[in-house]
């Protein structure tokens, strides 16, 4: 795919949704971090239902530590892998208090030192909480980037690195939100809705339908 096509794709995605954001509900960097930690292999809708109840009673590292692990798991038990995730949350809250004064750090290195926080989670927090141009490649972005020939790669990191190089700078901050939403609602895994796609004519997917 040539640079002109890529620019036009992001221009159209921008025009259709100038201010995209995550569908996770949060009111602070800490709430976002906890929501993202819970979101692996879970839907945003399911996470939001759980965190709405949790954050109403505990939305700081100290408050969650005060809850204790057993009580935390009462709020997270509807989420897949909730036991492991809850342990990571407790460990993360402890580290945030011990090393960062209870605040969420705004560097990749510090974020990835937190239990349960990998590169993708760090990218989401850096982008959405701190406005840094990162690319959090999930299954949707990986599929869309390969299917459209936007930034094809054999693994998540390869796709991330290519998107960081190929996406025009003025679109980079919001690019991962546009691609996630496009993959979630239009360029679906099983049956892509090509007839509803605003970048249909620019897409290089050989299997696209009219």
mmCIF file of C-alpha atoms in Angstrom:
data_model
loop_
_atom_site.group_PDB
_atom_site.id
_atom_site.type_symbol
_atom_site.label_atom_id
_atom_site.label_comp_id
_atom_site.label_asym_id
_atom_site.label_seq_id
_atom_site.Cartn_x
_atom_site.Cartn_y
_atom_site.Cartn_z
ATOM 1 C CA UNK A 1 0.000 0.000 0.000
ATOM 2 C CA UNK A 2 1.364 3.403 -0.934
ATOM 3 C CA UNK A 3 1.596 6.435 1.392
ATOM 4 C CA UNK A 4 -1.153 8.316 -0.449
ATOM 5 C CA UNK A 5 -3.642 5.523 0.199
ATOM 6 C CA UNK A 6 -2.687 5.319 3.866
ATOM 7 C CA UNK A 7 -3.114 9.063 4.297
ATOM 8 C CA UNK A 8 -6.549 8.967 2.674
ATOM 9 C CA UNK A 9 -7.621 6.042 4.866
ATOM 10 C CA UNK A 10 -6.776 7.922 8.046
ATOM 11 C CA UNK A 11 -8.222 11.155 6.722
ATOM 12 C CA UNK A 12 -11.568 9.422 6.191
ATOM 13 C CA UNK A 13 -11.455 7.716 9.587
ATOM 14 C CA UNK A 14 -10.679 11.099 11.137
ATOM 15 C CA UNK A 15 -13.484 12.858 9.301
ATOM 16 C CA UNK A 16 -15.984 10.210 10.405
ATOM 17 C CA UNK A 17 -14.841 10.307 14.055
ATOM 18 C CA UNK A 18 -12.579 13.284 14.873
ATOM 19 C CA UNK A 19 -12.166 12.494 18.586
ATOM 20 C CA UNK A 20 -12.076 8.732 19.111
ATOM 21 C CA UNK A 21 -11.308 7.190 22.477
ATOM 22 C CA UNK A 22 -11.397 3.895 24.308
ATOM 23 C CA UNK A 23 -14.751 2.328 25.137
ATOM 24 C CA UNK A 24 -13.483 1.566 28.641
ATOM 25 C CA UNK A 25 -15.015 3.923 31.205
ATOM 26 C CA UNK A 26 -12.473 5.697 33.435
ATOM 27 C CA UNK A 27 -11.971 9.002 35.248
ATOM 28 C CA UNK A 28 -8.271 8.885 36.101
ATOM 29 C CA UNK A 29 -5.071 7.261 34.838
ATOM 30 C CA UNK A 30 -5.338 4.763 37.703
ATOM 31 C CA UNK A 31 -8.878 3.746 36.781
ATOM 32 C CA UNK A 32 -7.767 3.318 33.157
ATOM 33 C CA UNK A 33 -4.815 1.150 34.209
ATOM 34 C CA UNK A 34 -7.054 -1.138 36.273
ATOM 35 C CA UNK A 35 -9.631 -1.357 33.479
ATOM 36 C CA UNK A 36 -6.984 -2.277 30.916
ATOM 37 C CA UNK A 37 -5.480 -4.875 33.253
ATOM 38 C CA UNK A 38 -8.921 -6.482 33.469
ATOM 39 C CA UNK A 39 -9.653 -6.219 29.750
ATOM 40 C CA UNK A 40 -7.385 -8.987 28.427
ATOM 41 C CA UNK A 41 -9.598 -11.696 26.911
ATOM 42 C CA UNK A 42 -12.663 -9.794 28.104
ATOM 43 C CA UNK A 43 -15.073 -7.343 26.478
ATOM 44 C CA UNK A 44 -15.005 -3.634 27.299
ATOM 45 C CA UNK A 45 -18.692 -3.890 28.167
ATOM 46 C CA UNK A 46 -18.016 -6.638 30.702
ATOM 47 C CA UNK A 47 -15.104 -4.732 32.214
ATOM 48 C CA UNK A 48 -17.178 -1.556 32.507
ATOM 49 C CA UNK A 49 -19.920 -3.406 34.421
ATOM 50 C CA UNK A 50 -17.372 -4.720 36.904
ATOM 51 C CA UNK A 51 -15.392 -1.497 37.336
ATOM 52 C CA UNK A 52 -18.520 0.630 37.787
ATOM 53 C CA UNK A 53 -19.156 -1.225 41.049
ATOM 54 C CA UNK A 54 -15.487 -1.476 42.028
ATOM 55 C CA UNK A 55 -14.587 2.175 41.426
ATOM 56 C CA UNK A 56 -17.636 3.324 43.390
ATOM 57 C CA UNK A 57 -15.985 1.929 46.527
ATOM 58 C CA UNK A 58 -12.268 1.865 45.635
ATOM 59 C CA UNK A 59 -10.571 3.877 42.881
ATOM 60 C CA UNK A 60 -7.094 4.529 44.337
ATOM 61 C CA UNK A 61 -4.205 2.136 45.023
ATOM 62 C CA UNK A 62 -4.627 2.465 48.791
ATOM 63 C CA UNK A 63 -8.384 1.947 48.655
ATOM 64 C CA UNK A 64 -7.989 -1.263 46.650
ATOM 65 C CA UNK A 65 -5.286 -2.540 49.013
ATOM 66 C CA UNK A 66 -7.634 -1.774 51.905
ATOM 67 C CA UNK A 67 -10.290 -3.922 50.234
ATOM 68 C CA UNK A 68 -8.012 -6.938 50.251
ATOM 69 C CA UNK A 69 -7.704 -9.644 47.609
ATOM 70 C CA UNK A 70 -10.813 -11.632 48.542
ATOM 71 C CA UNK A 71 -13.061 -8.582 48.427
ATOM 72 C CA UNK A 72 -11.480 -7.381 45.177
ATOM 73 C CA UNK A 73 -12.272 -10.734 43.577
ATOM 74 C CA UNK A 74 -15.933 -10.288 44.503
ATOM 75 C CA UNK A 75 -15.950 -7.309 42.122
ATOM 76 C CA UNK A 76 -13.890 -8.943 39.370
ATOM 77 C CA UNK A 77 -15.258 -12.517 39.369
ATOM 78 C CA UNK A 78 -17.351 -11.876 36.219
ATOM 79 C CA UNK A 79 -14.136 -11.217 34.278
ATOM 80 C CA UNK A 80 -12.107 -14.005 32.657
ATOM 81 C CA UNK A 81 -8.917 -14.955 34.534
ATOM 82 C CA UNK A 82 -10.143 -12.776 37.415
ATOM 83 C CA UNK A 83 -8.056 -14.499 40.083
ATOM 84 C CA UNK A 84 -4.730 -13.884 38.346
ATOM 85 C CA UNK A 85 -5.759 -10.388 37.288
ATOM 86 C CA UNK A 86 -6.834 -9.515 40.836
ATOM 87 C CA UNK A 87 -3.484 -10.661 42.241
ATOM 88 C CA UNK A 88 -1.693 -8.510 39.657
ATOM 89 C CA UNK A 89 -3.871 -5.531 40.589
ATOM 90 C CA UNK A 90 -3.018 -5.900 44.271
ATOM 91 C CA UNK A 91 0.710 -6.178 43.493
ATOM 92 C CA UNK A 92 0.499 -3.200 41.143
ATOM 93 C CA UNK A 93 -1.250 -1.052 43.751
ATOM 94 C CA UNK A 94 1.477 -1.896 46.250
ATOM 95 C CA UNK A 95 4.222 -0.945 43.786
ATOM 96 C CA UNK A 96 2.474 2.289 42.819
ATOM 97 C CA UNK A 97 2.459 3.341 46.464
ATOM 98 C CA UNK A 98 6.015 2.163 47.185
ATOM 99 C CA UNK A 99 7.737 3.533 44.070
ATOM 100 C CA UNK A 100 5.479 6.197 42.522
ATOM 101 C CA UNK A 101 3.673 7.952 45.355
ATOM 102 C CA UNK A 102 0.397 6.308 44.389
ATOM 103 C CA UNK A 103 0.470 7.817 40.902
ATOM 104 C CA UNK A 104 0.518 5.985 37.577
ATOM 105 C CA UNK A 105 3.899 6.546 35.895
ATOM 106 C CA UNK A 106 3.983 8.009 32.383
ATOM 107 C CA UNK A 107 6.959 6.100 30.975
ATOM 108 C CA UNK A 108 6.926 2.734 29.252
ATOM 109 C CA UNK A 109 9.769 1.371 31.377
ATOM 110 C CA UNK A 110 8.034 2.154 34.665
ATOM 111 C CA UNK A 111 4.664 0.871 33.463
ATOM 112 C CA UNK A 112 6.100 -2.425 32.231
ATOM 113 C CA UNK A 113 7.632 -3.016 35.663
ATOM 114 C CA UNK A 114 4.120 -3.287 37.094
ATOM 115 C CA UNK A 115 2.726 -6.839 37.470
ATOM 116 C CA UNK A 116 0.452 -7.805 34.598
ATOM 117 C CA UNK A 117 1.416 -4.794 32.484
ATOM 118 C CA UNK A 118 2.865 -5.749 29.104
ATOM 119 C CA UNK A 119 3.685 -3.641 26.091
ATOM 120 C CA UNK A 120 0.103 -3.373 24.823
ATOM 121 C CA UNK A 121 -1.275 -2.292 28.213
ATOM 122 C CA UNK A 122 1.523 0.256 28.570
ATOM 123 C CA UNK A 123 0.754 1.603 25.101
ATOM 124 C CA UNK A 124 -2.943 2.053 25.944
ATOM 125 C CA UNK A 125 -2.162 3.932 29.161
ATOM 126 C CA UNK A 126 0.538 6.103 27.568
ATOM 127 C CA UNK A 127 -1.769 7.010 24.693
ATOM 128 C CA UNK A 128 -5.143 7.400 26.381
ATOM 129 C CA UNK A 129 -4.132 8.753 29.793
ATOM 130 C CA UNK A 130 -1.035 10.744 28.834
ATOM 131 C CA UNK A 131 -1.559 11.671 25.175
ATOM 132 C CA UNK A 132 1.535 9.943 23.824
ATOM 133 C CA UNK A 133 1.479 8.677 20.197
ATOM 134 C CA UNK A 134 1.685 4.922 20.742
ATOM 135 C CA UNK A 135 0.154 1.962 18.912
ATOM 136 C CA UNK A 136 -1.560 -0.622 21.117
ATOM 137 C CA UNK A 137 -1.938 -3.529 18.698
ATOM 138 C CA UNK A 138 -4.728 -5.884 19.739
ATOM 139 C CA UNK A 139 -6.404 -8.649 17.709
ATOM 140 C CA UNK A 140 -8.544 -6.094 15.837
ATOM 141 C CA UNK A 141 -5.617 -3.916 14.762
ATOM 142 C CA UNK A 142 -3.506 -6.945 13.874
ATOM 143 C CA UNK A 143 -6.305 -8.261 11.651
ATOM 144 C CA UNK A 144 -7.121 -4.928 9.996
ATOM 145 C CA UNK A 145 -3.477 -4.021 9.343
ATOM 146 C CA UNK A 146 -2.842 -7.374 7.653
ATOM 147 C CA UNK A 147 -6.180 -7.734 5.867
ATOM 148 C CA UNK A 148 -6.124 -4.262 4.313
ATOM 149 C CA UNK A 149 -2.371 -4.495 3.614
ATOM 150 C CA UNK A 150 -2.060 -1.307 5.666
ATOM 151 C CA UNK A 151 0.911 -2.557 7.697
ATOM 152 C CA UNK A 152 1.259 -6.324 7.255
ATOM 153 C CA UNK A 153 3.308 -8.256 9.780
ATOM 154 C CA UNK A 154 3.755 -11.777 11.117
ATOM 155 C CA UNK A 155 3.439 -10.725 14.748
ATOM 156 C CA UNK A 156 2.054 -7.934 16.908
ATOM 157 C CA UNK A 157 5.361 -6.121 17.344
ATOM 158 C CA UNK A 158 6.068 -6.106 13.607
ATOM 159 C CA UNK A 159 2.644 -4.586 12.925
ATOM 160 C CA UNK A 160 3.152 -2.025 15.698
ATOM 161 C CA UNK A 161 6.544 -0.944 14.358
ATOM 162 C CA UNK A 162 5.245 -0.636 10.789
ATOM 163 C CA UNK A 163 2.203 1.389 11.838
ATOM 164 C CA UNK A 164 4.418 3.732 13.846
ATOM 165 C CA UNK A 165 6.451 4.298 10.664
ATOM 166 C CA UNK A 166 3.618 4.377 8.133
ATOM 167 C CA UNK A 167 0.816 6.345 9.831
ATOM 168 C CA UNK A 168 1.084 10.067 8.990
ATOM 169 C CA UNK A 169 2.209 11.982 12.066
ATOM 170 C CA UNK A 170 -0.914 14.126 12.324
ATOM 171 C CA UNK A 171 -3.043 10.988 12.701
ATOM 172 C CA UNK A 172 -0.732 8.963 14.931
ATOM 173 C CA UNK A 173 -2.205 9.928 18.317
ATOM 174 C CA UNK A 174 -5.673 8.601 17.469
ATOM 175 C CA UNK A 175 -4.771 5.929 14.925
ATOM 176 C CA UNK A 176 -5.037 2.929 17.227
ATOM 177 C CA UNK A 177 -8.533 3.968 18.380
ATOM 178 C CA UNK A 178 -9.732 4.300 14.785
ATOM 179 C CA UNK A 179 -8.291 0.925 13.818
ATOM 180 C CA UNK A 180 -9.735 -0.856 16.875
ATOM 181 C CA UNK A 181 -13.201 0.592 16.254
ATOM 182 C CA UNK A 182 -12.963 -0.205 12.543
ATOM 183 C CA UNK A 183 -12.024 -3.800 13.336
ATOM 184 C CA UNK A 184 -14.643 -4.159 16.048
ATOM 185 C CA UNK A 185 -17.630 -2.810 14.135
ATOM 186 C CA UNK A 186 -16.873 -2.906 10.386
ATOM 187 C CA UNK A 187 -13.850 -5.023 9.440
ATOM 188 C CA UNK A 188 -15.020 -7.928 11.606
ATOM 189 C CA UNK A 189 -13.141 -11.203 11.851
ATOM 190 C CA UNK A 190 -15.739 -13.560 10.358
ATOM 191 C CA UNK A 191 -17.910 -11.362 8.157
ATOM 192 C CA UNK A 192 -16.428 -7.948 7.374
ATOM 193 C CA UNK A 193 -19.126 -5.415 6.538
ATOM 194 C CA UNK A 194 -17.519 -4.277 3.297
ATOM 195 C CA UNK A 195 -20.783 -2.679 2.108
ATOM 196 C CA UNK A 196 -20.619 -0.282 5.091
ATOM 197 C CA UNK A 197 -16.882 0.429 4.913
ATOM 198 C CA UNK A 198 -15.845 4.059 4.353
ATOM 199 C CA UNK A 199 -12.424 2.988 3.040
ATOM 200 C CA UNK A 200 -13.669 0.138 0.834
ATOM 201 C CA UNK A 201 -12.153 1.532 -2.369
ATOM 202 C CA UNK A 202 -8.744 1.977 -0.682
ATOM 203 C CA UNK A 203 -8.621 -1.458 0.966
ATOM 204 C CA UNK A 204 -6.381 -4.067 -0.671
ATOM 205 C CA UNK A 205 -8.091 -7.115 0.844
ATOM 206 C CA UNK A 206 -8.446 -9.691 -1.924
ATOM 207 C CA UNK A 207 -11.518 -11.246 -0.340
ATOM 208 C CA UNK A 208 -13.554 -8.057 0.070
ATOM 209 C CA UNK A 209 -17.169 -8.216 -1.042
ATOM 210 C CA UNK A 210 -19.335 -5.658 -2.793
#
